[in-house]
């Protein structure tokens, strides 16, 4: 399986335009670029109607291919079926390492599971209302409210405000979050309790695909960890021009030697 740090991964980005806002696209593709290169970018919907007119500028600017899907009858979502069929066709082509599925619709839960069964990495993107089964079916799930928005479009009157940073008192009072962070550090730690922050982040994502420091108003995991005041962070420079590595430890551990 391709990891989130493998920027050479070949990705297919499938967007449910009926279920996503065009204002997210710039931030979305910037997020996708963290995981690999988008070799396919497709947006699905009924482009003959007026409901998707706000997408035109984004499709042109980001070179996203619009896929036309007529609504054959009311009450049935033909767009979802078209995306699922194309997803399976792309899977069987054997050309991709992972998929980015952009929708808040639970109909894509089985597609995400099937892609992962074949050894591909699945990145999901959707609003906070996204049903948990679809979130859990992905390797990594990012809420679109955390993405940088391009600005208002013809179909949106205003853009969401960035989530304010959660205070230290609120973070420490969130027992589920504190236990999640401490358990991940413990799982990645050495005998002295120190753990590489990158490994901690990897464990957090494996345990909860939608874990994201931005959910709490912090751009980076290190910022969130620092804000809790519950952990000690230490940056280690290995030398030889290599990038420093951040280590973290629970403050409840007695102060002894560093890694």
XYZ file of N, CA and C in Angstrom:
777
model
N 0.843 -1.203 0.000
C 0.000 0.000 0.000
C 0.871 1.243 0.000
N 0.495 2.223 -0.788
C 1.240 3.467 -0.876
C 0.992 4.288 0.377
N 2.025 4.811 0.998
C 1.885 5.611 2.200
C 1.635 7.061 1.840
N 1.198 7.850 2.844
C 0.869 9.250 2.598
C 2.102 10.086 2.314
N 3.282 9.514 2.510
C 4.501 10.270 2.270
C 5.090 9.984 0.891
N 4.449 9.093 0.155
C 4.974 8.723 -1.162
C 4.424 9.679 -2.207
N 5.143 10.790 -2.445
C 4.658 11.803 -3.364
C 4.747 11.388 -4.817
N 5.360 10.215 -5.113
C 5.428 9.718 -6.480
C 4.205 8.878 -6.824
N 3.282 8.703 -5.880
C 2.107 7.873 -6.111
C 1.245 8.452 -7.233
N 0.756 7.565 -8.085
C -0.146 7.962 -9.163
C -1.580 7.871 -8.657
N -2.282 9.006 -8.688
C -3.613 9.075 -8.097
C -4.686 9.392 -9.129
N -5.874 8.879 -8.877
C -7.060 9.221 -9.661
C -7.997 9.989 -8.742
N -8.384 11.186 -9.166
C -9.262 12.039 -8.365
C -10.652 12.018 -8.996
N -11.630 11.501 -8.252
C -13.008 11.404 -8.727
C -13.880 12.286 -7.850
N -14.539 13.274 -8.471
C -15.287 14.284 -7.732
C -16.781 14.164 -8.024
N -17.565 14.027 -6.977
C -19.018 14.042 -7.099
C -19.458 15.505 -7.076
N -19.564 16.115 -8.251
C -19.860 17.547 -8.333
C -21.243 17.879 -7.784
N -22.155 16.904 -7.804
C -23.480 17.125 -7.234
C -23.421 17.256 -5.720
N -22.294 16.822 -5.131
C -22.198 16.693 -3.683
C -21.035 17.472 -3.100
N -20.397 18.315 -3.910
C -19.244 19.091 -3.448
C -19.332 20.502 -4.003
N -18.672 21.437 -3.348
C -18.693 22.827 -3.767
C -17.444 23.154 -4.597
N -17.586 23.912 -5.684
C -16.419 24.247 -6.511
C -15.377 25.077 -5.772
N -15.774 25.779 -4.722
C -14.834 26.625 -3.989
C -13.739 25.834 -3.289
N -13.937 24.530 -3.101
C -12.923 23.732 -2.382
C -11.799 23.270 -3.278
N -11.949 23.374 -4.600
C -11.065 22.664 -5.515
C -9.598 23.047 -5.366
N -9.305 24.324 -5.261
C -7.902 24.733 -5.140
C -7.257 24.124 -3.904
N -7.939 24.213 -2.768
C -7.420 23.614 -1.544
C -7.387 22.102 -1.614
N -8.379 21.529 -2.283
C -8.435 20.078 -2.428
C -7.230 19.541 -3.182
N -6.937 20.144 -4.339
C -5.827 19.660 -5.152
C -4.480 19.906 -4.470
N -4.392 20.966 -3.666
C -3.174 21.188 -2.889
C -2.998 20.073 -1.870
N -4.103 19.625 -1.288
C -4.052 18.520 -0.330
C -3.689 17.219 -1.034
N -4.269 16.988 -2.194
C -3.972 15.781 -2.972
C -2.489 15.717 -3.324
N -1.887 16.869 -3.610
C -0.476 16.917 -3.990
C 0.443 16.445 -2.867
N -0.035 16.439 -1.625
C 0.765 15.929 -0.512
C 0.937 14.416 -0.614
N -0.012 13.770 -1.286
C -0.032 12.316 -1.319
C 0.468 11.719 -2.628
N 0.547 12.536 -3.670
C 1.002 12.016 -4.950
C 0.630 12.958 -6.077
N 0.639 12.411 -7.296
C 0.329 13.206 -8.493
C -1.010 12.766 -9.067
N -1.896 13.732 -9.299
C -3.209 13.424 -9.855
C -3.091 13.212 -11.361
N -3.035 11.961 -11.778
C -2.939 11.644 -13.202
C -4.299 11.697 -13.880
N -5.361 11.526 -13.108
C -6.730 11.630 -13.613
C -7.499 12.544 -12.677
N -8.215 13.524 -13.262
C -9.066 14.424 -12.475
C -10.408 14.526 -13.199
N -11.438 13.954 -12.600
C -12.748 13.938 -13.230
C -13.815 14.429 -12.251
N -14.756 15.199 -12.780
C -15.879 15.672 -11.985
C -17.168 15.200 -12.649
N -18.050 14.586 -11.869
C -19.245 13.946 -12.402
C -20.505 14.720 -12.031
N -21.411 14.854 -12.990
C -22.671 15.521 -12.736
C -23.433 15.750 -14.019
N -24.628 16.334 -13.884
C -25.426 16.681 -15.062
C -25.091 18.119 -15.426
N -24.192 18.287 -16.366
C -23.691 19.607 -16.737
C -24.645 20.364 -17.658
N -25.753 19.729 -18.038
C -26.734 20.418 -18.874
C -27.660 21.305 -18.056
N -27.690 21.104 -16.738
C -28.550 21.899 -15.878
C -27.844 23.157 -15.393
N -28.505 23.882 -14.501
C -27.951 25.139 -13.988
C -27.305 24.982 -12.617
N -27.538 23.859 -11.950
C -27.071 23.707 -10.576
C -25.549 23.627 -10.468
N -24.874 23.262 -11.573
C -23.414 23.093 -11.530
C -22.673 24.212 -12.272
N -23.357 25.289 -12.586
C -22.719 26.333 -13.392
C -21.524 26.966 -12.685
N -21.502 26.962 -11.360
C -20.373 27.538 -10.623
C -19.077 26.769 -10.786
N -19.146 25.577 -11.375
C -17.964 24.737 -11.543
C -17.109 25.115 -12.758
N -17.680 25.816 -13.711
C -17.005 26.005 -15.000
C -15.594 26.569 -14.852
N -15.439 27.645 -14.107
C -14.124 28.280 -13.981
C -13.108 27.335 -13.341
N -13.535 26.579 -12.341
C -12.623 25.663 -11.672
C -12.223 24.503 -12.579
N -13.149 24.020 -13.368
C -12.832 22.933 -14.301
C -11.772 23.372 -15.295
N -11.915 24.574 -15.807
C -10.942 25.083 -16.778
C -9.602 25.376 -16.120
N -9.622 26.040 -14.981
C -8.383 26.455 -14.330
C -7.564 25.271 -13.834
N -8.235 24.209 -13.395
C -7.535 23.069 -12.801
C -7.456 21.871 -13.744
N -7.874 22.045 -14.992
C -7.825 20.971 -16.002
C -8.518 19.706 -15.497
N -9.728 19.891 -15.004
C -10.551 18.773 -14.533
C -11.528 18.400 -15.636
N -11.605 17.123 -15.953
C -12.476 16.663 -17.032
C -13.908 16.488 -16.515
N -14.873 17.215 -17.081
C -16.266 17.012 -16.668
C -16.837 15.758 -17.335
N -17.473 14.923 -16.548
C -18.099 13.714 -17.065
C -19.613 13.901 -16.988
N -20.256 13.899 -18.137
C -21.695 14.132 -18.205
C -22.465 12.885 -17.792
N -23.411 13.085 -16.863
C -24.293 12.000 -16.460
C -25.703 12.556 -16.272
N -26.582 12.202 -17.176
C -27.957 12.664 -17.075
C -28.654 12.004 -15.888
N -29.581 12.739 -15.286
C -30.430 12.170 -14.239
C -31.586 11.462 -14.951
N -31.525 10.145 -14.997
C -32.508 9.401 -15.776
C -33.917 9.511 -15.200
N -33.981 9.595 -13.877
C -35.276 9.714 -13.220
C -35.089 10.419 -11.890
N -36.100 11.074 -11.399
C -35.977 11.791 -10.126
C -35.854 10.805 -8.976
N -35.088 11.214 -7.954
C -34.924 10.375 -6.773
C -33.820 9.350 -6.879
N -33.207 9.218 -8.053
C -32.118 8.261 -8.246
C -30.851 9.011 -8.624
N -29.714 8.640 -8.027
C -28.459 9.356 -8.281
C -27.619 8.589 -9.288
N -27.777 8.925 -10.555
C -27.007 8.255 -11.602
C -25.543 8.649 -11.551
N -25.243 9.840 -10.995
C -23.857 10.296 -10.906
C -23.017 9.339 -10.077
N -23.555 8.887 -8.944
C -22.823 7.961 -8.078
C -22.478 6.675 -8.827
N -23.451 6.154 -9.563
C -23.228 4.914 -10.307
C -22.137 5.099 -11.351
N -22.131 6.238 -12.030
C -21.114 6.503 -13.044
C -19.722 6.572 -12.412
N -19.621 7.224 -11.262
C -18.327 7.312 -10.574
C -17.825 5.943 -10.149
N -18.727 5.128 -9.638
C -18.336 3.791 -9.164
C -17.870 2.931 -10.334
N -18.591 2.986 -11.451
C -18.185 2.208 -12.637
C -16.820 2.661 -13.133
N -16.621 3.976 -13.235
C -15.325 4.487 -13.684
C -14.225 4.122 -12.694
N -14.535 4.165 -11.398
C -13.545 3.802 -10.393
C -13.063 2.381 -10.571
N -13.984 1.463 -10.854
C -13.600 0.069 -11.055
C -12.814 -0.108 -12.357
N -13.212 0.628 -13.412
C -12.460 0.565 -14.666
C -11.017 1.031 -14.458
N -10.859 2.119 -13.719
C -9.513 2.640 -13.456
C -8.719 1.676 -12.571
N -9.384 1.039 -11.635
C -8.710 0.040 -10.795
C -8.147 -1.079 -11.656
N -8.967 -1.602 -12.559
C -8.545 -2.737 -13.379
C -7.514 -2.347 -14.434
N -7.337 -1.051 -14.656
C -6.291 -0.627 -15.591
C -4.905 -0.872 -15.016
N -4.826 -0.976 -13.696
C -3.541 -1.242 -13.043
C -2.566 -0.087 -13.101
N -3.022 1.110 -13.407
C -2.124 2.255 -13.593
C -1.996 3.148 -12.364
N -2.781 2.869 -11.309
C -2.843 3.807 -10.197
C -2.431 3.169 -8.867
N -1.900 4.023 -8.011
C -1.513 3.595 -6.664
C -2.576 3.952 -5.631
N -3.426 4.908 -5.968
C -4.434 5.330 -5.012
C -5.533 6.153 -5.667
N -6.606 6.344 -4.912
C -7.758 7.097 -5.384
C -8.115 8.176 -4.377
N -8.600 9.307 -4.893
C -9.159 10.366 -4.066
C -10.632 10.471 -4.427
N -11.497 10.171 -3.478
C -12.936 10.207 -3.709
C -13.499 11.426 -2.984
N -14.085 12.325 -3.744
C -14.569 13.587 -3.183
C -16.087 13.571 -3.152
N -16.643 13.312 -1.980
C -18.084 13.260 -1.802
C -18.396 13.120 -0.320
N -19.592 13.533 0.068
C -20.066 13.328 1.437
C -21.130 12.241 1.477
N -21.176 11.432 0.434
C -22.234 10.443 0.232
C -21.754 9.056 0.656
N -22.547 8.386 1.455
C -22.183 7.051 1.938
C -22.214 5.998 0.839
N -22.780 6.336 -0.338
C -22.853 5.364 -1.437
C -21.476 4.904 -1.898
N -20.429 5.663 -1.567
C -19.088 5.300 -2.023
C -18.321 4.448 -1.007
N -19.000 4.027 0.053
C -18.347 3.210 1.083
C -17.822 1.903 0.503
N -18.636 1.233 -0.257
C -18.219 -0.067 -0.812
C -17.114 0.109 -1.851
N -17.169 1.166 -2.632
C -16.097 1.421 -3.602
C -14.772 1.615 -2.878
N -14.770 2.422 -1.819
C -13.539 2.648 -1.056
C -13.012 1.341 -0.483
N -13.897 0.528 0.056
C -13.478 -0.761 0.626
C -12.898 -1.679 -0.449
N -13.539 -1.696 -1.610
C -13.085 -2.571 -2.706
C -11.717 -2.138 -3.215
N -11.486 -0.849 -3.322
C -10.189 -0.352 -3.775
C -9.091 -0.721 -2.781
N -9.390 -0.616 -1.500
C -8.397 -0.975 -0.478
C -8.137 -2.478 -0.474
N -9.168 -3.271 -0.743
C -8.979 -4.718 -0.826
C -7.979 -5.085 -1.914
N -7.882 -4.237 -2.933
C -6.944 -4.478 -4.034
C -5.573 -3.873 -3.766
N -5.369 -3.348 -2.554
C -4.059 -2.841 -2.175
C -3.806 -1.399 -2.520
N -4.837 -0.670 -2.938
C -4.665 0.735 -3.261
C -5.030 1.596 -2.047
N -4.418 2.757 -1.971
C -4.702 3.697 -0.896
C -5.872 4.588 -1.302
N -6.780 4.812 -0.374
C -7.971 5.617 -0.658
C -7.985 6.832 0.268
N -8.041 8.013 -0.353
C -8.165 9.271 0.375
C -9.564 9.817 0.134
N -10.306 10.012 1.200
C -11.649 10.548 1.082
C -11.682 12.019 1.449
N -12.571 12.747 0.809
C -12.760 14.178 1.084
C -14.262 14.453 1.115
N -14.725 15.043 2.203
C -16.145 15.351 2.306
C -16.423 16.277 3.469
N -17.650 16.716 3.573
C -18.040 17.609 4.652
C -18.177 16.834 5.957
N -18.269 17.571 7.060
C -18.356 16.924 8.381
C -19.592 16.055 8.530
N -20.585 16.275 7.671
C -21.798 15.465 7.718
C -21.614 14.085 7.089
N -20.444 13.821 6.525
C -20.185 12.541 5.865
C -20.437 11.376 6.821
N -21.210 10.378 6.432
C -21.472 9.235 7.302
C -20.188 8.506 7.697
N -20.141 8.050 8.931
C -18.946 7.396 9.469
C -18.509 6.147 8.696
N -19.427 5.350 8.157
C -18.976 4.175 7.406
C -18.076 4.530 6.228
N -18.396 5.620 5.506
C -17.541 6.032 4.385
C -16.202 6.540 4.905
N -16.228 7.300 5.986
C -14.974 7.789 6.586
C -14.079 6.610 6.963
N -14.658 5.620 7.634
C -13.882 4.476 8.113
C -13.368 3.604 6.978
N -14.034 3.655 5.810
C -13.617 2.834 4.671
C -12.380 3.386 3.976
N -11.999 4.623 4.295
C -10.841 5.253 3.658
C -9.588 5.095 4.513
N -8.428 5.159 3.877
C -7.170 5.168 4.630
C -6.993 6.493 5.350
N -7.393 7.571 4.689
C -7.288 8.919 5.238
C -8.497 9.702 4.759
N -9.150 10.402 5.699
C -10.317 11.200 5.321
C -10.127 12.630 5.794
N -10.304 13.575 4.885
C -10.125 14.998 5.187
C -11.445 15.729 5.033
N -11.821 16.444 6.066
C -13.042 17.244 5.983
C -12.763 18.490 5.161
N -13.641 18.755 4.205
C -13.398 19.866 3.287
C -13.474 21.220 3.994
N -14.099 21.276 5.161
C -14.114 22.517 5.928
C -12.713 22.920 6.368
N -11.774 21.951 6.390
C -10.398 22.243 6.793
C -9.528 22.723 5.638
N -10.059 22.685 4.422
C -9.270 23.059 3.259
C -9.331 24.561 3.036
N -8.331 25.080 2.326
C -8.308 26.494 1.963
C -9.290 26.726 0.831
N -10.178 27.679 1.001
C -11.198 27.938 -0.004
C -10.753 29.025 -0.976
N -11.169 28.867 -2.221
C -10.784 29.805 -3.270
C -11.579 31.105 -3.205
N -12.741 31.077 -2.592
C -13.579 32.276 -2.505
C -14.984 31.984 -2.992
N -15.891 32.931 -2.876
C -17.277 32.713 -3.282
C -17.396 32.415 -4.775
N -18.378 31.611 -5.119
C -18.658 31.314 -6.527
C -20.108 31.683 -6.797
N -20.551 31.372 -7.999
C -21.940 31.694 -8.354
C -22.932 30.927 -7.496
N -22.491 29.777 -6.937
C -23.410 28.946 -6.177
C -23.184 29.055 -4.682
N -22.215 29.847 -4.226
C -21.982 30.003 -2.804
C -21.908 31.474 -2.464
N -22.664 31.868 -1.438
C -22.710 33.269 -1.049
C -21.536 33.656 -0.159
N -20.998 32.703 0.563
C -19.898 33.013 1.483
C -19.050 31.775 1.669
N -17.815 31.975 2.039
C -16.902 30.865 2.291
C -16.825 30.611 3.785
N -16.612 29.347 4.206
C -16.533 29.036 5.625
C -15.352 29.736 6.294
N -15.562 30.137 7.520
C -14.476 30.733 8.282
C -13.576 29.625 8.813
N -12.252 29.863 8.907
C -11.364 28.867 9.484
C -11.781 28.550 10.915
N -11.646 27.308 11.300
C -12.021 26.903 12.657
C -11.072 27.548 13.657
N -11.595 28.218 14.684
C -10.713 28.840 15.677
C -9.961 27.786 16.478
N -8.779 28.136 16.950
C -7.954 27.196 17.705
C -8.637 26.852 19.027
N -8.705 25.573 19.317
C -9.272 25.106 20.584
C -8.285 25.411 21.705
N -8.782 25.907 22.811
C -7.907 26.300 23.917
C -7.286 25.086 24.597
N -6.216 25.332 25.348
C -5.542 24.255 26.070
C -6.493 23.591 27.052
N -7.304 24.391 27.736
C -8.247 23.840 28.712
C -9.256 22.915 28.036
N -9.743 23.329 26.851
C -10.699 22.497 26.128
C -10.049 21.216 25.624
N -8.819 21.329 25.138
C -8.112 20.152 24.646
C -7.877 19.150 25.774
N -7.411 19.649 26.903
C -7.149 18.759 28.043
C -8.440 18.174 28.614
N -9.535 18.891 28.424
C -10.811 18.392 28.910
C -11.466 17.388 27.986
N -10.899 17.216 26.785
C -11.422 16.252 25.813
C -10.742 14.910 26.083
N -11.370 14.106 26.936
C -10.750 12.847 27.375
C -10.474 11.909 26.204
N -11.405 11.852 25.238
C -11.210 10.956 24.094
C -9.978 11.360 23.294
N -9.805 12.667 23.053
C -8.644 13.151 22.306
C -7.355 12.879 23.065
N -7.321 13.206 24.347
C -6.109 13.015 25.147
C -5.701 11.540 25.162
N -6.669 10.650 25.352
C -6.361 9.221 25.361
C -5.854 8.762 24.000
N -6.448 9.308 22.941
C -6.028 8.949 21.587
C -4.580 9.364 21.347
N -4.226 10.571 21.748
C -2.865 11.068 21.565
C -1.879 10.259 22.412
N -2.222 10.033 23.659
C -1.321 9.297 24.552
C -1.123 7.857 24.105
N -2.181 7.222 23.648
C -2.061 5.840 23.188
C -1.188 5.741 21.942
N -1.318 6.719 21.031
C -0.502 6.706 19.814
C 0.970 6.912 20.155
N 1.247 7.823 21.097
C 2.635 8.056 21.514
C 3.206 6.808 22.169
N 2.420 6.187 23.020
C 2.878 4.966 23.696
C 3.180 3.858 22.691
N 2.328 3.747 21.667
C 2.517 2.697 20.667
C 3.781 2.908 19.847
N 4.193 4.163 19.667
C 5.356 4.476 18.825
C 6.623 4.742 19.629
N 6.536 4.698 20.950
C 7.654 5.147 21.787
C 8.727 4.087 21.994
N 9.924 4.586 22.353
C 11.013 3.684 22.731
C 10.949 3.445 24.230
N 11.982 2.829 24.784
C 11.971 2.481 26.210
C 11.917 3.705 27.115
N 12.391 4.845 26.618
C 12.388 6.067 27.419
C 11.134 6.911 27.196
N 10.210 6.423 26.380
C 8.956 7.126 26.170
C 8.944 8.106 25.015
N 10.079 8.261 24.327
C 10.145 9.191 23.198
C 9.640 8.516 21.925
N 8.871 9.270 21.140
C 8.339 8.751 19.875
C 8.511 9.791 18.781
N 8.848 9.342 17.584
C 8.946 10.257 16.441
C 7.549 10.749 16.090
N 7.394 12.052 15.963
C 6.078 12.634 15.736
C 5.443 12.114 14.452
N 6.254 11.908 13.413
C 5.713 11.397 12.153
C 5.069 10.032 12.327
N 5.703 9.175 13.134
C 5.156 7.846 13.383
C 3.877 7.934 14.214
N 3.857 8.868 15.153
C 2.642 9.089 15.950
C 1.481 9.493 15.047
N 1.755 10.417 14.116
C 0.723 10.847 13.184
C 0.217 9.706 12.317
N 1.122 8.845 11.908
C 0.742 7.685 11.089
C -0.188 6.765 11.869
N 0.114 6.531 13.133
C -0.725 5.666 13.973
C -2.089 6.299 14.197
N -2.118 7.602 14.434
C -3.389 8.294 14.639
C -4.301 8.147 13.421
N -3.723 8.277 12.221
C -4.511 8.156 10.999
C -5.001 6.734 10.790
N -4.174 5.752 11.127
C -4.585 4.354 10.991
C -5.744 4.051 11.924
N -5.700 4.624 13.132
C -6.754 4.375 14.103
C -8.035 5.141 13.761
N -7.875 6.376 13.290
C -9.029 7.231 12.954
C -8.728 7.945 11.641
N -9.246 7.456 10.504
C -8.930 8.065 9.213
C -9.233 9.560 9.135
N -10.180 10.048 9.949
C -10.527 11.467 9.885
C -9.790 12.309 10.919
N -8.785 11.712 11.604
C -8.032 12.524 12.562
C -7.234 13.580 11.798
N -7.325 14.814 12.263
C -6.659 15.926 11.593
C -6.520 17.047 12.619
N -5.303 17.541 12.800
C -5.092 18.623 13.760
C -5.919 19.858 13.398
N -6.249 20.003 12.114
C -7.055 21.142 11.679
C -8.486 21.076 12.200
N -8.929 19.883 12.612
C -10.246 19.765 13.233
C -10.322 20.582 14.519
N -9.161 20.844 15.101
C -9.081 21.584 16.370
C -8.528 22.997 16.170
N -8.323 23.382 14.906
C -7.863 24.735 14.611
C -6.354 24.883 14.555
N -5.618 23.761 14.421
C -4.155 23.817 14.377
C -3.658 23.245 13.049
N -2.746 23.972 12.414
C -2.290 23.601 11.076
C -1.470 22.320 11.074
N -0.734 22.078 12.156
C 0.160 20.920 12.209
C -0.081 20.122 13.478
N 0.268 18.843 13.414
C 0.144 17.983 14.590
C 1.022 18.486 15.724
N 2.212 18.982 15.400
C 3.107 19.502 16.441
C 2.474 20.693 17.154
N 1.735 21.534 16.410
C 1.052 22.671 17.025
C -0.033 22.205 17.988
N -0.775 21.186 17.582
C -1.821 20.642 18.444
C -1.223 20.040 19.710
N -0.161 19.265 19.545
C 0.490 18.630 20.693
C 1.012 19.685 21.673
N 1.619 20.729 21.146
C 2.139 21.801 21.992
C 1.005 22.505 22.736
N -0.101 22.735 22.029
C -1.226 23.470 22.612
C -1.840 22.741 23.802
N -1.766 21.411 23.813
C -2.360 20.671 24.926
C -1.591 20.881 26.226
N -0.304 21.240 26.123
C 0.622 21.392 27.266
C 0.824 20.073 28.008
N 0.440 18.966 27.407
C 0.557 17.660 28.067
C 1.783 16.879 27.619
N 2.483 17.393 26.594
C 3.576 16.630 26.014
C 4.822 17.491 25.858
N 5.966 16.825 25.854
C 7.241 17.479 25.618
C 7.686 17.189 24.195
N 7.987 18.244 23.436
C 8.461 18.086 22.064
C 9.920 18.471 21.993
N 10.674 17.727 21.201
C 12.104 18.005 21.064
C 12.527 17.729 19.625
N 13.131 18.717 18.977
C 13.589 18.541 17.599
C 15.035 18.074 17.603
N 15.297 16.974 16.926
C 16.630 16.383 16.843
C 17.181 16.544 15.441
N 18.369 17.090 15.334
C 19.022 17.260 14.039
C 20.052 16.148 13.845
N 19.800 15.246 12.905
C 20.727 14.126 12.703
C 22.042 14.521 12.052
N 22.123 15.768 11.563
C 23.340 16.213 10.891
C 23.365 15.792 9.437
N 24.501 16.021 8.803
C 24.681 15.660 7.382
C 23.641 16.333 6.489
N 23.171 17.505 6.920
C 22.223 18.248 6.105
C 20.819 17.679 6.080
N 20.549 16.644 6.887
C 19.233 16.027 6.905
C 18.256 16.863 7.729
N 16.982 16.734 7.388
C 15.947 17.478 8.088
C 15.790 16.961 9.507
N 15.621 17.884 10.450
C 15.444 17.492 11.832
C 14.164 16.707 12.046
N 14.188 15.843 13.049
C 13.037 15.010 13.385
C 12.498 15.444 14.742
N 11.194 15.611 14.829
C 10.568 15.992 16.088
C 10.200 14.733 16.863
N 10.631 14.691 18.114
C 10.253 13.611 19.017
C 9.294 14.167 20.061
N 8.456 13.298 20.590
C 7.458 13.723 21.561
C 7.346 12.696 22.681
N 7.023 13.198 23.872
C 6.871 12.299 25.014
C 5.823 12.854 25.964
N 5.114 11.963 26.607
C 4.119 12.346 27.601
C 4.835 12.975 28.798
N 4.358 14.123 29.253
C 4.989 14.802 30.386
C 4.879 14.007 31.685
N 4.009 13.025 31.714
C 3.886 12.205 32.919
C 5.087 11.296 33.122
N 5.842 11.073 32.044
C 7.060 10.275 32.170
C 8.128 11.072 32.885
N 8.927 10.394 33.708
C 9.968 11.088 34.441
C 11.021 11.615 33.457
N 11.598 12.796 33.728
C 12.592 13.372 32.812
C 13.910 12.617 32.854
N 14.218 11.940 31.789
C 15.497 11.249 31.700
C 16.108 11.535 30.343
N 17.002 10.725 29.903
C 17.748 11.004 28.688
C 16.870 11.070 27.453
N 17.297 11.881 26.494
C 16.597 12.035 25.239
C 17.124 11.024 24.234
N 16.413 10.798 23.130
C 16.859 9.812 22.146
C 18.155 10.205 21.476
